[in-house]
Structures are given as C-alpha cells and as structure tokens.
C-alpha cells in the first residue's frame, strides 16, 4: 500500500560524536539523520525503514568551516547555504562555493548538509562530482576509530560509499586552490529538483601558457562520478587553446561507457550534455587559472 508516513522508529539526539557512533552501533537498524532532505522523503515512501534515527543536529562543532594550513576543514553538518556563503570557501576554493550555490533551492540549501550529501551518494548530486575533482579527503569516525578516505575511494556505487556500518562522516578537507589553478563547475539541472542531469567539474593548472595539470570529472551520467582521464591527459603538457579544449572535450564520452538513461534523459543525451559542459567548464577553469 502506498503511504506518505514513515514506519515507526525511535529518535535519539546525542551531543557528541562518540555517543552518536555508540548509538548507531548498538541500536538495531539505526541511521544517522542530518538535514533529513534525502532520508525523510525516502522514509515517507517506506523506501527506507530504519528502526532508529540518530539525529546529529545537537553535536557541537560539526558545522564549523575554517582554514587549516593549505586546506579548508568543513564540518559534516555544514549546510549547502553555509558553504556557499562562507568567505573562507569563496576566497580559497571558489568552485566549491559555486557548486554549493547550485544545489536544489533555498529550502534544500538551508537544511541539506555536505556530510549527508556525500554519505547519500546520489548519482545526480553536486558535491560528489566536485569533491572528486578537487581531491578532497573525507574524515570519518566509527566504532574502530577515525579514517581519512580520499574522495576517489569514497564513492563505490549508486547510493553506496566506503562508509562502514555505524561510521559517520565528521568533516571534509578541501585543498586550497593555488595561484595558477582554476576550477569551474557547470551542470544541466533537472527542472523540478535541480539535481544534475549532467554536470562537469574541471580543475586545471597553468604554467607559462601551458597546461601543467588537468582533472575533469563528470556527474549525473554514471552511477558514480566519472573521471575523464584521457581528456585531461590530452591537455597536460600542451599550450592552452580553444582547439585543445575542444579536442579534450570530445574525449569525455570515452569515460562514460556505463552512462545511465531514464525517461527524462537518455544515456546518449546525458553523454552529449557532458561533452558540451566539459568544453564550457574547461574554458572557464583555464580563464580562472589565468591562461
Ligand atoms: P539526510 O537526508 O539527513 O541523510 C542522507 C543520508 O546520509 C542518510 O542515509 C543518512 O543516514 C546519511 N547521513 C547523513 N549525515 C551523515 C553523516 N554525517 N555521516 C554518515 N551518514 C550520514 N542535492 C544535490 O546535490 N543537488 C540538487 O540539486 C538537489 N536538489 C534537491 C531537491 C530537493 C527537492 C530535495 C528534497 C533534495 C535535493 N538534493 C539535492 C539533496 C540535498 O542536497 C540533501 O540535503 C542531501 O542529499 C542529503 O543531505 P542531508 O543533510 O539532508 O542528509
């Protein structure tokens, strides 16, 4: 029977990470609750039926955003709106602020969190694509202690991550964008939800007019964000030009062999969008890098 009410669950509100992890480990079928913007809709249609919710909202300090050496530490409970508005993020990693500002609508941005988005690993979500392109490190705490997981190893499948049972994302460390490096995130969004039908995050470094490093990651098209390695490699070591960018963008499709289609957008259409967005994102990224 179709219902819009969640199944019964118990509600727990720990005040520190250790208590939250202990509750998640001890309670049967317990799930962490952050902004609730993905979990609660899934519970209402009984797609997800946890027996216990462990609300992270009272854990002090999990929403902190601060500069830490050559990185920025962003607490897991930081909302998309706070990431988009953070002066530290805007100054030191503008592409991340640009991406956060494109998530959903104001209600979603004011409730949804970076930790929840990464843990949820929706193929149409914005952060997974961006954190992979930026080389972010995810910090977790679980029953066996703390781990640092590279974004490259974090997303393992559709709605699936490297998180172990009862393990929480506590923060992410984002490298500061150095001089001579630029990034851009562009997406073609679904008109109803804002989720990516296709998206591209491009990060490039330039040295004397030559591309010294490039990373191009495609979101929304495959189950996990796809790195277009051949496209990036074709740019590295070559002078920056419109022709080189066009040639690299044409190679993006090669990284999308397992593209997903649905009634809204076929796999072919998503792949085409990714190629177009790659060209635009690379052009913007090179401009920002000073090329
Ligand atoms: P929750 O819903 O609370 O949790 C999601 C999942 O992560 C659950 O399984 C939960 O147990 C787990 N979890 C939460 N926090 C942690 C943690 N710290 N450690 C471990 N596990 C955790 N997203 C986009 O990227 N782009 C969009 O355009 C977009 N549009 C949206 C439009 C609508 C109408 C809605 C409702 C959502 C949209 N979203 C979009 C999703 C939104 O960004 C969510 O906020 C996000 O996916 C989940 O974050 P949350 O904090 O709400 O997590």
CSV table of C-alpha atoms and ligand atoms in Angstrom, one decimal:
chain,number,residue,atom,x,y,z
A,1,UNK,CA,0.0,0.0,0.0
A,2,UNK,CA,1.3,3.5,-0.9
A,3,UNK,CA,1.8,5.7,2.2
A,4,UNK,CA,3.4,9.1,2.9
A,5,UNK,CA,4.0,8.3,6.6
A,6,UNK,CA,7.2,6.8,7.8
A,7,UNK,CA,7.2,3.4,9.6
A,8,UNK,CA,7.7,3.6,13.4
A,9,UNK,CA,11.2,4.5,14.7
A,10,UNK,CA,12.8,5.6,17.9
A,11,UNK,CA,14.5,9.0,18.0
A,12,UNK,CA,17.9,9.7,19.6
A,13,UNK,CA,19.8,13.0,20.0
A,14,UNK,CA,23.4,12.6,21.1
A,15,UNK,CA,25.6,15.5,21.9
A,16,UNK,CA,28.9,14.2,20.8
A,17,UNK,CA,30.3,12.0,18.0
A,18,UNK,CA,31.3,9.2,20.3
A,19,UNK,CA,27.8,8.9,21.7
A,20,UNK,CA,26.4,9.0,18.2
A,21,UNK,CA,28.7,6.2,17.0
A,22,UNK,CA,27.8,4.1,20.1
A,23,UNK,CA,24.1,4.5,19.4
A,24,UNK,CA,24.5,3.6,15.8
A,25,UNK,CA,26.5,0.5,16.7
A,26,UNK,CA,24.2,-0.6,19.5
A,27,UNK,CA,20.7,0.1,18.1
A,28,UNK,CA,19.1,-2.2,15.5
A,29,UNK,CA,18.9,-0.7,12.0
A,30,UNK,CA,19.8,2.8,13.2
A,31,UNK,CA,20.6,5.6,10.7
A,32,UNK,CA,22.2,9.0,11.2
A,33,UNK,CA,19.9,12.0,10.5
A,34,UNK,CA,21.5,15.2,9.3
A,35,UNK,CA,19.4,17.7,7.2
A,36,UNK,CA,16.8,15.0,6.5
A,37,UNK,CA,16.3,16.2,2.9
A,38,UNK,CA,17.1,12.8,1.4
A,39,UNK,CA,16.4,10.4,4.3
A,40,UNK,CA,13.0,11.7,5.4
A,41,UNK,CA,11.4,11.6,1.9
A,42,UNK,CA,12.8,8.0,1.5
A,43,UNK,CA,11.2,7.1,4.9
A,44,UNK,CA,7.9,8.6,4.0
A,45,UNK,CA,7.5,6.3,0.9
A,46,UNK,CA,9.0,3.5,3.0
A,47,UNK,CA,11.9,3.1,0.6
A,48,UNK,CA,13.9,3.3,3.8
A,49,UNK,CA,12.6,1.9,7.1
A,50,UNK,CA,15.2,2.5,9.9
A,51,UNK,CA,14.1,1.4,13.4
A,52,UNK,CA,16.1,4.2,15.0
A,53,UNK,CA,17.2,7.7,13.9
A,54,UNK,CA,20.3,9.2,15.5
A,55,UNK,CA,20.0,13.0,15.0
A,56,UNK,CA,23.4,14.6,14.6
A,57,UNK,CA,21.9,18.1,15.0
A,58,UNK,CA,23.0,18.7,18.6
A,59,UNK,CA,26.6,17.7,18.1
A,60,UNK,CA,28.6,20.9,18.8
A,61,UNK,CA,31.2,22.0,16.3
A,62,UNK,CA,30.2,19.7,13.4
A,63,UNK,CA,29.1,22.7,11.3
A,64,UNK,CA,32.5,24.5,11.6
A,65,UNK,CA,34.2,25.8,8.4
A,66,UNK,CA,37.8,27.0,8.9
A,67,UNK,CA,41.1,27.4,7.1
A,68,UNK,CA,43.7,24.7,8.2
A,69,UNK,CA,47.1,25.2,6.6
A,70,UNK,CA,46.8,24.6,2.9
A,71,UNK,CA,43.3,23.2,3.3
A,72,UNK,CA,39.8,24.1,4.5
A,73,UNK,CA,38.1,21.9,7.1
A,74,UNK,CA,34.4,21.7,6.6
A,75,UNK,CA,32.3,20.1,9.3
A,76,UNK,CA,29.8,17.4,8.1
A,77,UNK,CA,26.8,19.3,9.3
A,78,UNK,CA,27.7,22.5,7.3
A,79,UNK,CA,24.6,23.3,5.2
A,80,UNK,CA,24.9,23.9,1.5
A,81,UNK,CA,23.9,27.6,2.2
A,82,UNK,CA,26.7,28.0,4.7
A,83,UNK,CA,29.3,26.5,2.4
A,84,UNK,CA,28.1,28.8,-0.4
A,85,UNK,CA,28.2,31.9,1.8
A,86,UNK,CA,31.5,31.1,3.6
A,87,UNK,CA,34.1,33.7,2.9
A,88,UNK,CA,36.9,31.2,3.5
A,89,UNK,CA,35.4,28.8,0.9
A,90,UNK,CA,34.7,31.7,-1.6
A,91,UNK,CA,38.2,33.0,-1.3
A,92,UNK,CA,40.2,29.8,-1.1
A,93,UNK,CA,38.1,27.3,-3.1
A,94,UNK,CA,35.6,29.3,-5.2
A,95,UNK,CA,34.5,26.2,-7.2
A,96,UNK,CA,33.1,24.6,-4.1
A,97,UNK,CA,31.1,27.7,-3.2
A,98,UNK,CA,29.9,27.8,-6.8
A,99,UNK,CA,28.7,24.2,-6.6
A,100,UNK,CA,27.0,24.6,-3.2
A,101,UNK,CA,25.1,27.6,-4.5
A,102,UNK,CA,23.6,25.5,-7.3
A,103,UNK,CA,22.1,22.7,-5.1
A,104,UNK,CA,18.3,22.4,-5.1
A,105,UNK,CA,16.5,25.5,-3.9
A,106,UNK,CA,16.9,27.8,-0.8
A,107,UNK,CA,15.0,25.3,1.4
A,108,UNK,CA,17.2,22.5,0.4
A,109,UNK,CA,20.4,24.6,0.8
A,110,UNK,CA,19.3,25.7,4.3
A,111,UNK,CA,18.7,22.2,5.6
A,112,UNK,CA,20.9,19.8,3.5
A,113,UNK,CA,24.4,19.2,4.7
A,114,UNK,CA,27.7,18.3,3.0
A,115,UNK,CA,28.1,15.2,5.1
A,116,UNK,CA,24.6,14.0,4.3
A,117,UNK,CA,25.1,14.6,0.6
A,118,UNK,CA,28.4,12.7,0.5
A,119,UNK,CA,27.0,9.8,2.6
A,120,UNK,CA,23.9,9.6,0.5
A,121,UNK,CA,25.9,9.4,-2.8
A,122,UNK,CA,23.1,10.2,-5.2
A,123,UNK,CA,24.4,10.0,-8.8
A,124,UNK,CA,22.7,13.3,-9.5
A,125,UNK,CA,24.1,15.2,-6.5
A,126,UNK,CA,26.6,18.0,-7.0
A,127,UNK,CA,29.1,17.6,-4.2
A,128,UNK,CA,30.4,14.1,-5.2
A,129,UNK,CA,31.5,15.3,-8.6
A,130,UNK,CA,33.2,18.4,-7.1
A,131,UNK,CA,35.0,16.8,-4.2
A,132,UNK,CA,36.4,14.1,-6.6
A,133,UNK,CA,37.7,16.8,-9.0
A,134,UNK,CA,39.2,18.8,-6.1
A,135,UNK,CA,40.9,15.8,-4.4
A,136,UNK,CA,39.1,16.2,-1.1
A,137,UNK,CA,39.7,13.9,1.8
A,138,UNK,CA,36.7,12.7,3.9
A,139,UNK,CA,37.3,12.2,7.6
A,140,UNK,CA,35.1,9.6,9.3
A,141,UNK,CA,34.7,8.3,12.8
A,142,UNK,CA,33.3,4.8,13.5
A,143,UNK,CA,33.4,2.0,16.1
A,144,UNK,CA,37.0,1.2,15.0
A,145,UNK,CA,38.2,4.8,15.2
A,146,UNK,CA,38.9,7.6,12.7
A,147,UNK,CA,39.7,7.2,9.0
A,148,UNK,CA,40.8,9.5,6.2
A,149,UNK,CA,39.2,8.5,2.9
A,150,UNK,CA,40.2,10.0,-0.4
A,151,UNK,CA,37.2,11.2,-2.5
A,152,UNK,CA,38.5,8.8,-5.3
A,153,UNK,CA,37.9,5.8,-2.9
A,154,UNK,CA,34.7,7.1,-1.2
A,155,UNK,CA,32.0,6.6,-3.8
A,156,UNK,CA,31.7,2.9,-4.6
A,157,UNK,CA,28.3,2.7,-6.4
A,158,UNK,CA,24.9,4.2,-6.8
A,159,UNK,CA,23.9,5.4,-3.3
A,160,UNK,CA,26.9,3.4,-2.0
A,161,UNK,CA,30.0,4.6,-0.3
A,162,UNK,CA,33.1,3.2,1.6
A,163,UNK,CA,31.4,4.0,4.9
A,164,UNK,CA,31.2,1.0,7.3
A,165,UNK,CA,28.1,0.4,9.5
A,166,UNK,CA,27.9,3.0,12.3
A,167,UNK,CA,30.6,5.1,10.7
A,168,UNK,CA,30.0,8.8,10.4
A,169,UNK,CA,31.4,11.5,8.1
A,170,UNK,CA,32.6,14.1,10.5
A,171,UNK,CA,34.4,16.6,8.1
A,172,UNK,CA,36.0,17.0,4.7
A,173,UNK,CA,39.3,18.6,4.0
A,174,UNK,CA,39.4,20.6,0.8
A,175,UNK,CA,42.7,21.7,-0.8
A,176,UNK,CA,43.1,25.5,-1.1
A,177,UNK,CA,43.1,26.5,-4.8
A,178,UNK,CA,46.6,27.7,-5.5
A,179,UNK,CA,47.6,30.6,-7.8
A,180,UNK,CA,47.8,29.4,-11.4
A,181,UNK,CA,45.0,26.9,-10.8
A,182,UNK,CA,41.3,27.4,-11.6
A,183,UNK,CA,38.2,25.4,-11.3
A,184,UNK,CA,34.7,25.5,-12.7
A,185,UNK,CA,31.5,23.5,-12.0
A,186,UNK,CA,28.7,23.5,-14.5
A,187,UNK,CA,25.5,21.5,-14.6
A,188,UNK,CA,22.4,21.0,-16.7
A,189,UNK,CA,19.8,20.6,-13.9
A,190,UNK,CA,16.6,18.8,-13.8
A,191,UNK,CA,13.9,21.5,-13.9
A,192,UNK,CA,11.9,20.1,-11.0
A,193,UNK,CA,14.6,19.0,-8.4
A,194,UNK,CA,17.7,20.8,-9.5
A,195,UNK,CA,19.7,17.5,-9.5
A,196,UNK,CA,22.3,17.2,-12.2
A,197,UNK,CA,21.1,15.6,-15.5
A,198,UNK,CA,24.8,16.0,-16.4
A,199,UNK,CA,27.5,18.1,-14.7
A,200,UNK,CA,31.2,18.7,-15.1
A,201,UNK,CA,33.8,19.8,-12.6
A,202,UNK,CA,37.1,20.9,-14.2
A,203,UNK,CA,40.2,21.8,-12.3
A,204,UNK,CA,43.3,23.0,-14.3
A,205,UNK,CA,46.7,24.4,-13.5
A,206,UNK,CA,48.6,26.6,-16.0
A,207,UNK,CA,52.3,27.4,-16.1
A,208,UNK,CA,53.6,29.9,-18.7
A,209,UNK,CA,50.6,29.3,-21.0
A,210,UNK,CA,50.9,25.5,-20.8
A,211,UNK,CA,48.5,23.3,-19.0
A,212,UNK,CA,50.5,21.5,-16.3
A,213,UNK,CA,47.7,19.6,-14.7
A,214,UNK,CA,44.0,18.9,-15.5
A,215,UNK,CA,41.2,17.0,-13.9
A,216,UNK,CA,37.8,16.6,-15.4
A,217,UNK,CA,35.0,14.8,-13.5
A,218,UNK,CA,31.5,14.1,-14.9
A,219,UNK,CA,28.5,13.8,-12.6
A,220,UNK,CA,24.9,12.8,-13.2
A,221,UNK,CA,25.7,10.5,-16.1
A,222,UNK,CA,27.1,7.4,-14.4
A,223,UNK,CA,26.5,5.7,-11.1
A,224,UNK,CA,29.5,7.3,-9.5
A,225,UNK,CA,31.3,10.4,-10.7
A,226,UNK,CA,33.4,9.5,-13.7
A,227,UNK,CA,36.9,10.9,-14.2
A,228,UNK,CA,37.7,11.7,-17.9
A,229,UNK,CA,41.4,10.8,-17.7
A,230,UNK,CA,42.1,10.7,-21.4
A,231,UNK,CA,40.5,14.1,-21.9
A,232,UNK,CA,42.7,15.5,-19.1
A,233,UNK,CA,45.8,13.8,-20.3
A,234,UNK,CA,45.4,15.3,-23.8
A,235,UNK,CA,45.6,18.8,-22.2
A,236,UNK,CA,48.6,18.3,-19.9
A,237,UNK,CA,51.9,19.5,-21.3
A,238,UNK,CA,50.2,21.3,-24.2
A,239,UNK,CA,49.7,25.0,-24.8
A,240,UNK,CA,46.2,26.2,-23.7
A,241,UNK,CA,44.0,26.9,-26.7
A,242,UNK,CA,40.3,26.6,-27.8
A,243,UNK,CA,41.3,23.8,-30.2
A,244,UNK,CA,43.0,21.8,-27.4
A,245,UNK,CA,39.9,22.3,-25.1
A,246,UNK,CA,37.5,21.2,-27.9
A,247,UNK,CA,39.6,18.1,-28.7
A,248,UNK,CA,39.8,17.2,-25.0
A,249,UNK,CA,36.0,17.7,-24.5
A,250,UNK,CA,35.3,15.4,-27.5
A,251,UNK,CA,37.2,12.6,-25.5
A,252,UNK,CA,34.9,12.9,-22.4
A,253,UNK,CA,32.4,10.4,-23.9
A,254,UNK,CA,35.1,7.7,-23.7
A,255,UNK,CA,34.8,7.9,-19.9
A,256,UNK,CA,31.0,7.4,-19.9
A,257,UNK,CA,30.7,3.9,-21.3
A,258,UNK,CA,28.2,2.9,-18.5
A,259,UNK,CA,26.0,6.0,-18.9
A,260,UNK,CA,22.6,5.7,-17.3
A,261,UNK,CA,19.4,6.8,-19.0
A,262,UNK,CA,15.9,7.3,-17.7
A,263,UNK,CA,12.6,8.6,-19.1
A,264,UNK,CA,13.7,12.2,-18.6
A,265,UNK,CA,17.1,11.9,-20.3
A,266,UNK,CA,18.6,9.1,-22.3
A,267,UNK,CA,22.2,7.9,-21.8
A,268,UNK,CA,23.1,9.4,-25.2
A,269,UNK,CA,21.6,12.8,-24.3
A,270,UNK,CA,23.4,12.9,-20.9
A,271,UNK,CA,26.7,12.0,-22.7
A,272,UNK,CA,26.2,14.8,-25.2
A,273,UNK,CA,25.4,17.3,-22.4
A,274,UNK,CA,28.6,16.2,-20.6
A,275,UNK,CA,30.7,16.9,-23.8
A,276,UNK,CA,29.2,20.4,-24.2
A,277,UNK,CA,29.5,21.2,-20.5
A,278,UNK,CA,33.1,19.9,-20.4
A,279,UNK,CA,34.1,22.4,-23.1
A,280,UNK,CA,32.5,25.3,-21.2
A,281,UNK,CA,33.8,24.2,-17.8
A,282,UNK,CA,37.4,23.8,-19.1
A,283,UNK,CA,37.2,27.2,-20.8
A,284,UNK,CA,36.1,28.9,-17.6
A,285,UNK,CA,38.6,27.0,-15.5
A,286,UNK,CA,41.5,28.0,-17.8
A,287,UNK,CA,40.4,31.6,-17.6
A,288,UNK,CA,40.3,31.5,-13.8
A,289,UNK,CA,43.7,29.9,-13.8
A,290,UNK,CA,45.0,32.9,-15.7
A,291,UNK,CA,45.5,31.3,-19.1
B,1,LIG,P1,20.0,13.3,5.3
B,1,LIG,O1,18.8,13.3,4.4
B,1,LIG,O2,19.7,13.6,6.7
B,1,LIG,O3,20.7,11.9,5.2
B,1,LIG,C1,21.0,11.3,3.9
B,1,LIG,C2,21.8,10.0,4.1
B,1,LIG,O4,23.1,10.2,4.6
B,1,LIG,C3,21.1,9.1,5.1
B,1,LIG,O5,21.3,7.7,4.7
B,1,LIG,C4,21.8,9.4,6.4
B,1,LIG,O6,21.7,8.3,7.3
B,1,LIG,C5,23.2,9.6,5.9
B,1,LIG,N1,24.0,10.6,6.7
B,1,LIG,C6,23.7,11.9,6.9
B,1,LIG,N2,24.7,12.5,7.6
B,1,LIG,C7,25.6,11.6,7.7
B,1,LIG,C8,27.0,11.7,8.2
B,1,LIG,N3,27.5,12.8,8.8
B,1,LIG,N4,27.7,10.6,8.2
B,1,LIG,C9,27.2,9.4,7.7
B,1,LIG,N5,26.0,9.3,7.2
B,1,LIG,C10,25.2,10.4,7.2
B,1,LIG,N6,21.2,17.6,-3.9
B,1,LIG,C11,22.1,18.0,-4.8
B,1,LIG,O7,23.3,17.7,-4.7
B,1,LIG,N7,21.7,18.8,-5.8
B,1,LIG,C12,20.4,19.2,-6.0
B,1,LIG,O8,20.1,19.9,-6.9
B,1,LIG,C13,19.5,18.7,-5.0
B,1,LIG,N8,18.2,19.0,-5.1
B,1,LIG,C14,17.3,18.6,-4.2
B,1,LIG,C15,15.9,19.0,-4.3
B,1,LIG,C16,15.0,18.5,-3.4
B,1,LIG,C17,13.6,18.9,-3.5
B,1,LIG,C18,15.5,17.8,-2.3
B,1,LIG,C19,14.5,17.3,-1.2
B,1,LIG,C20,16.8,17.4,-2.1
B,1,LIG,C21,17.7,17.8,-3.1
B,1,LIG,N9,19.1,17.5,-3.0
B,1,LIG,C22,19.9,17.9,-4.0
B,1,LIG,C23,19.5,16.6,-1.9
B,1,LIG,C24,20.0,17.5,-0.8
B,1,LIG,O9,21.2,18.1,-1.1
B,1,LIG,C25,20.2,16.7,0.5
B,1,LIG,O10,20.4,17.6,1.5
B,1,LIG,C26,21.4,15.8,0.6
B,1,LIG,O11,21.3,14.8,-0.4
B,1,LIG,C27,21.4,15.0,1.9
B,1,LIG,O12,21.8,15.8,2.9
B,1,LIG,P2,21.0,15.8,4.3
B,1,LIG,O13,21.9,16.6,5.2
B,1,LIG,O14,19.6,16.3,4.1
B,1,LIG,O15,21.1,14.2,4.7
